[in-house]
Amino acid sequence: MDEIAVSTVVYLPPEEIYEFLVDFPGYADYSKHLRDVRQSGDGSPGTRYALYFSWWKLTYTAESKVTDVTPPTRIDWTITKDVHAVGRWRVEKLDDLPAEAPADADAACRVFFEVEYDPDSVSAGDIDLPRFVSLGWVIDKVRPVLQKEAERIVERIVADIEGRPRRVELTIHAKPGP
């Protein structure tokens, strides 16, 4: 399994962060490659999403399902079609404000976006590939795109959730693929 994990500090209480994160259809506004999100359910376990991606000459619809929630600290999900992948949002309240916290901050949490996926679980028949393009080539090219996309989503969400743009320091926790 390959893993991608991105985290940053957000200067709000966990309840406010959680409510923002559970609004999954809004993520299309933060992603360069996610074109649309369709939701069936209210964000609780069992809620299903169709995520419409576009990158290079490829388009793909990922289907996901919320598997568990622990308000206000965790949202777990799984991909239900074509690729074995699971992920989560985690919100960990910090005991103390970091030294670089804005003057008006009175709470801080570390927010994690984590994904584990098996690139070998995808088969060429699952994705409509252009002629003369191998699935292996696509997987090699997609790995860094996924990492950058995770970073971009977290950076953009922080600006919206805190209500103002700021320099966001991201911590990348990644185990590279083979």
mmCIF file of N, CA, C and O in Angstrom, residues 49-100:
data_model
loop_
_atom_site.group_PDB
_atom_site.id
_atom_site.type_symbol
_atom_site.label_atom_id
_atom_site.label_comp_id
_atom_site.label_asym_id
_atom_site.label_seq_id
_atom_site.Cartn_x
_atom_site.Cartn_y
_atom_site.Cartn_z
ATOM 1 N N TYR A 49 -20.453 8.908 -2.405
ATOM 2 C CA TYR A 49 -20.046 10.029 -3.244
ATOM 3 C C TYR A 49 -19.549 9.507 -4.583
ATOM 4 O O TYR A 49 -18.889 8.467 -4.641
ATOM 5 N N ALA A 50 -19.864 10.216 -5.640
ATOM 6 C CA ALA A 50 -19.261 9.997 -6.959
ATOM 7 C C ALA A 50 -18.361 11.206 -7.198
ATOM 8 O O ALA A 50 -18.828 12.347 -7.161
ATOM 9 N N LEU A 51 -17.086 10.939 -7.399
ATOM 10 C CA LEU A 51 -16.092 12.006 -7.560
ATOM 11 C C LEU A 51 -15.585 11.970 -9.003
ATOM 12 O O LEU A 51 -15.022 10.959 -9.431
ATOM 13 N N TYR A 52 -15.795 13.055 -9.721
ATOM 14 C CA TYR A 52 -15.436 13.123 -11.130
ATOM 15 C C TYR A 52 -14.100 13.840 -11.288
ATOM 16 O O TYR A 52 -14.004 15.042 -11.057
ATOM 17 N N PHE A 53 -13.060 13.056 -11.687
ATOM 18 C CA PHE A 53 -11.711 13.583 -11.839
ATOM 19 C C PHE A 53 -11.347 13.722 -13.309
ATOM 20 O O PHE A 53 -11.818 12.957 -14.156
ATOM 21 N N SER A 54 -10.459 14.674 -13.572
ATOM 22 C CA SER A 54 -9.909 14.850 -14.907
ATOM 23 C C SER A 54 -8.449 15.248 -14.763
ATOM 24 O O SER A 54 -8.127 16.200 -14.042
ATOM 25 N N TRP A 55 -7.560 14.509 -15.428
ATOM 26 C CA TRP A 55 -6.128 14.800 -15.404
ATOM 27 C C TRP A 55 -5.527 14.340 -16.717
ATOM 28 O O TRP A 55 -5.811 13.233 -17.184
ATOM 29 N N TRP A 56 -4.722 15.191 -17.316
ATOM 30 C CA TRP A 56 -4.074 14.909 -18.579
ATOM 31 C C TRP A 56 -5.157 14.533 -19.588
ATOM 32 O O TRP A 56 -6.057 15.316 -19.816
ATOM 33 N N LYS A 57 -5.101 13.354 -20.184
ATOM 34 C CA LYS A 57 -6.119 12.921 -21.150
ATOM 35 C C LYS A 57 -7.093 11.926 -20.540
ATOM 36 O O LYS A 57 -7.849 11.273 -21.245
ATOM 37 N N LEU A 58 -7.086 11.849 -19.231
ATOM 38 C CA LEU A 58 -7.895 10.857 -18.537
ATOM 39 C C LEU A 58 -9.032 11.509 -17.770
ATOM 40 O O LEU A 58 -8.868 12.585 -17.192
ATOM 41 N N THR A 59 -10.154 10.836 -17.762
ATOM 42 C CA THR A 59 -11.247 11.195 -16.863
ATOM 43 C C THR A 59 -11.615 9.918 -16.110
ATOM 44 O O THR A 59 -11.481 8.810 -16.643
ATOM 45 N N TYR A 60 -12.057 10.087 -14.888
ATOM 46 C CA TYR A 60 -12.362 8.925 -14.070
ATOM 47 C C TYR A 60 -13.372 9.316 -13.005
ATOM 48 O O TYR A 60 -13.287 10.404 -12.434
ATOM 49 N N THR A 61 -14.298 8.438 -12.732
ATOM 50 C CA THR A 61 -15.249 8.640 -11.650
ATOM 51 C C THR A 61 -14.929 7.647 -10.534
ATOM 52 O O THR A 61 -15.025 6.435 -10.725
ATOM 53 N N ALA A 62 -14.507 8.191 -9.400
ATOM 54 C CA ALA A 62 -14.255 7.362 -8.221
ATOM 55 C C ALA A 62 -15.542 7.321 -7.403
ATOM 56 O O ALA A 62 -16.252 8.320 -7.309
ATOM 57 N N GLU A 63 -15.823 6.173 -6.844
ATOM 58 C CA GLU A 63 -16.991 6.035 -5.988
ATOM 59 C C GLU A 63 -16.503 5.743 -4.582
ATOM 60 O O GLU A 63 -15.700 4.826 -4.375
ATOM 61 N N SER A 64 -16.967 6.540 -3.623
ATOM 62 C CA SER A 64 -16.516 6.368 -2.246
ATOM 63 C C SER A 64 -17.705 6.277 -1.304
ATOM 64 O O SER A 64 -18.833 6.628 -1.662
ATOM 65 N N LYS A 65 -17.401 5.809 -0.094
ATOM 66 C CA LYS A 65 -18.441 5.675 0.927
ATOM 67 C C LYS A 65 -17.827 6.027 2.280
ATOM 68 O O LYS A 65 -16.711 5.607 2.606
ATOM 69 N N VAL A 66 -18.569 6.793 3.064
ATOM 70 C CA VAL A 66 -18.159 7.079 4.431
ATOM 71 C C VAL A 66 -18.360 5.802 5.235
ATOM 72 O O VAL A 66 -19.446 5.216 5.226
ATOM 73 N N THR A 67 -17.298 5.369 5.924
ATOM 74 C CA THR A 67 -17.381 4.116 6.683
ATOM 75 C C THR A 67 -17.553 4.337 8.176
ATOM 76 O O THR A 67 -18.112 3.480 8.860
ATOM 77 N N ASP A 68 -17.071 5.483 8.669
ATOM 78 C CA ASP A 68 -17.191 5.741 10.100
ATOM 79 C C ASP A 68 -16.954 7.226 10.349
ATOM 80 O O ASP A 68 -16.205 7.870 9.607
ATOM 81 N N VAL A 69 -17.586 7.751 11.363
ATOM 82 C CA VAL A 69 -17.331 9.132 11.794
ATOM 83 C C VAL A 69 -17.263 9.141 13.319
ATOM 84 O O VAL A 69 -17.969 8.391 13.992
ATOM 85 N N THR A 70 -16.383 9.985 13.827
ATOM 86 C CA THR A 70 -16.263 10.211 15.255
ATOM 87 C C THR A 70 -16.199 11.724 15.454
ATOM 88 O O THR A 70 -15.110 12.301 15.514
ATOM 89 N N PRO A 71 -17.380 12.372 15.455
ATOM 90 C CA PRO A 71 -17.366 13.833 15.604
ATOM 91 C C PRO A 71 -16.754 14.244 16.933
ATOM 92 O O PRO A 71 -17.040 13.592 17.938
ATOM 93 N N PRO A 72 -15.949 15.222 17.010
ATOM 94 C CA PRO A 72 -15.464 16.081 15.934
ATOM 95 C C PRO A 72 -14.034 15.763 15.513
ATOM 96 O O PRO A 72 -13.295 16.645 15.080
ATOM 97 N N THR A 73 -13.631 14.470 15.593
ATOM 98 C CA THR A 73 -12.211 14.175 15.389
ATOM 99 C C THR A 73 -11.868 13.322 14.177
ATOM 100 O O THR A 73 -10.701 13.240 13.812
ATOM 101 N N ARG A 74 -12.852 12.692 13.530
ATOM 102 C CA ARG A 74 -12.465 11.753 12.478
ATOM 103 C C ARG A 74 -13.605 11.485 11.504
ATOM 104 O O ARG A 74 -14.757 11.331 11.908
ATOM 105 N N ILE A 75 -13.234 11.383 10.210
ATOM 106 C CA ILE A 75 -14.140 10.959 9.146
ATOM 107 C C ILE A 75 -13.375 9.915 8.334
ATOM 108 O O ILE A 75 -12.339 10.221 7.757
ATOM 109 N N ASP A 76 -13.863 8.682 8.295
ATOM 110 C CA ASP A 76 -13.220 7.596 7.540
ATOM 111 C C ASP A 76 -14.023 7.290 6.291
ATOM 112 O O ASP A 76 -15.264 7.340 6.312
ATOM 113 N N TRP A 77 -13.323 6.916 5.228
ATOM 114 C CA TRP A 77 -13.993 6.583 3.975
ATOM 115 C C TRP A 77 -13.207 5.504 3.237
ATOM 116 O O TRP A 77 -12.061 5.212 3.564
ATOM 117 N N THR A 78 -13.862 4.917 2.255
ATOM 118 C CA THR A 78 -13.222 3.925 1.391
ATOM 119 C C THR A 78 -13.663 4.165 -0.052
ATOM 120 O O THR A 78 -14.755 4.688 -0.294
ATOM 121 N N ILE A 79 -12.804 3.804 -0.983
ATOM 122 C CA ILE A 79 -13.182 3.814 -2.397
ATOM 123 C C ILE A 79 -13.844 2.469 -2.671
ATOM 124 O O ILE A 79 -13.325 1.425 -2.263
ATOM 125 N N THR A 80 -14.971 2.478 -3.350
ATOM 126 C CA THR A 80 -15.759 1.251 -3.521
ATOM 127 C C THR A 80 -15.680 0.677 -4.933
ATOM 128 O O THR A 80 -16.313 -0.326 -5.210
ATOM 129 N N LYS A 81 -14.903 1.305 -5.829
ATOM 130 C CA LYS A 81 -14.855 0.837 -7.215
ATOM 131 C C LYS A 81 -13.429 0.932 -7.759
ATOM 132 O O LYS A 81 -12.769 1.953 -7.605
ATOM 133 N N ASP A 82 -12.944 -0.113 -8.362
ATOM 134 C CA ASP A 82 -11.734 -0.163 -9.187
ATOM 135 C C ASP A 82 -10.397 -0.154 -8.451
ATOM 136 O O ASP A 82 -9.458 -0.765 -8.911
ATOM 137 N N VAL A 83 -10.253 0.573 -7.374
ATOM 138 C CA VAL A 83 -8.970 0.655 -6.695
ATOM 139 C C VAL A 83 -9.178 0.447 -5.196
ATOM 140 O O VAL A 83 -10.178 0.902 -4.636
ATOM 141 N N HIS A 84 -8.258 -0.265 -4.569
ATOM 142 C CA HIS A 84 -8.349 -0.436 -3.119
ATOM 143 C C HIS A 84 -7.728 0.800 -2.481
ATOM 144 O O HIS A 84 -6.516 1.010 -2.564
ATOM 145 N N ALA A 85 -8.546 1.627 -1.848
ATOM 146 C CA ALA A 85 -8.065 2.832 -1.180
ATOM 147 C C ALA A 85 -8.973 3.153 -0.008
ATOM 148 O O ALA A 85 -10.194 2.978 -0.077
ATOM 149 N N VAL A 86 -8.350 3.598 1.072
ATOM 150 C CA VAL A 86 -9.072 4.065 2.247
ATOM 151 C C VAL A 86 -8.430 5.371 2.688
ATOM 152 O O VAL A 86 -7.267 5.640 2.383
ATOM 153 N N GLY A 87 -9.208 6.178 3.382
ATOM 154 C CA GLY A 87 -8.642 7.432 3.845
ATOM 155 C C GLY A 87 -9.419 7.994 5.003
ATOM 156 O O GLY A 87 -10.430 7.424 5.433
ATOM 157 N N ARG A 88 -8.915 9.109 5.491
ATOM 158 C CA ARG A 88 -9.569 9.743 6.637
ATOM 159 C C ARG A 88 -9.119 11.179 6.765
ATOM 160 O O ARG A 88 -8.051 11.562 6.308
ATOM 161 N N TRP A 89 -9.989 11.957 7.398
ATOM 162 C CA TRP A 89 -9.643 13.256 7.964
ATOM 163 C C TRP A 89 -9.548 13.029 9.454
ATOM 164 O O TRP A 89 -10.445 12.417 10.048
ATOM 165 N N ARG A 90 -8.471 13.508 10.073
ATOM 166 C CA ARG A 90 -8.341 13.450 11.532
ATOM 167 C C ARG A 90 -8.101 14.856 12.056
ATOM 168 O O ARG A 90 -7.361 15.635 11.465
ATOM 169 N N VAL A 91 -8.725 15.163 13.169
ATOM 170 C CA VAL A 91 -8.577 16.468 13.811
ATOM 171 C C VAL A 91 -8.098 16.219 15.237
ATOM 172 O O VAL A 91 -8.798 15.579 16.026
ATOM 173 N N GLU A 92 -6.891 16.708 15.553
ATOM 174 C CA GLU A 92 -6.327 16.535 16.894
ATOM 175 C C GLU A 92 -6.172 17.901 17.555
ATOM 176 O O GLU A 92 -5.418 18.748 17.061
ATOM 177 N N LYS A 93 -6.886 18.115 18.642
ATOM 178 C CA LYS A 93 -6.801 19.377 19.386
ATOM 179 C C LYS A 93 -5.422 19.498 20.021
ATOM 180 O O LYS A 93 -4.922 18.545 20.615
ATOM 181 N N LEU A 94 -4.805 20.663 19.871
ATOM 182 C CA LEU A 94 -3.508 20.922 20.497
ATOM 183 C C LEU A 94 -3.732 21.488 21.892
ATOM 184 O O LEU A 94 -4.624 22.319 22.099
ATOM 185 N N ASP A 95 -2.933 21.061 22.833
ATOM 186 C CA ASP A 95 -3.055 21.543 24.210
ATOM 187 C C ASP A 95 -2.665 23.007 24.330
ATOM 188 O O ASP A 95 -3.235 23.748 25.133
ATOM 189 N N ASP A 96 -1.678 23.425 23.539
ATOM 190 C CA ASP A 96 -1.183 24.801 23.597
ATOM 191 C C ASP A 96 -1.177 25.409 22.202
ATOM 192 O O ASP A 96 -0.970 24.696 21.208
ATOM 193 N N LEU A 97 -1.377 26.703 22.134
ATOM 194 C CA LEU A 97 -1.273 27.409 20.854
ATOM 195 C C LEU A 97 0.188 27.463 20.432
ATOM 196 O O LEU A 97 1.062 27.756 21.255
ATOM 197 N N PRO A 98 0.477 27.191 19.152
ATOM 198 C CA PRO A 98 1.851 27.342 18.677
ATOM 199 C C PRO A 98 2.298 28.807 18.771
ATOM 200 O O PRO A 98 1.477 29.730 18.747
ATOM 201 N N ALA A 99 3.594 29.018 18.882
ATOM 202 C CA ALA A 99 4.150 30.374 19.009
ATOM 203 C C ALA A 99 3.758 31.263 17.837
ATOM 204 O O ALA A 99 3.573 32.469 17.999
ATOM 205 N N GLU A 100 3.608 30.679 16.662
ATOM 206 C CA GLU A 100 3.277 31.465 15.461
ATOM 207 C C GLU A 100 1.774 31.666 15.253
ATOM 208 O O GLU A 100 1.341 32.181 14.218
#
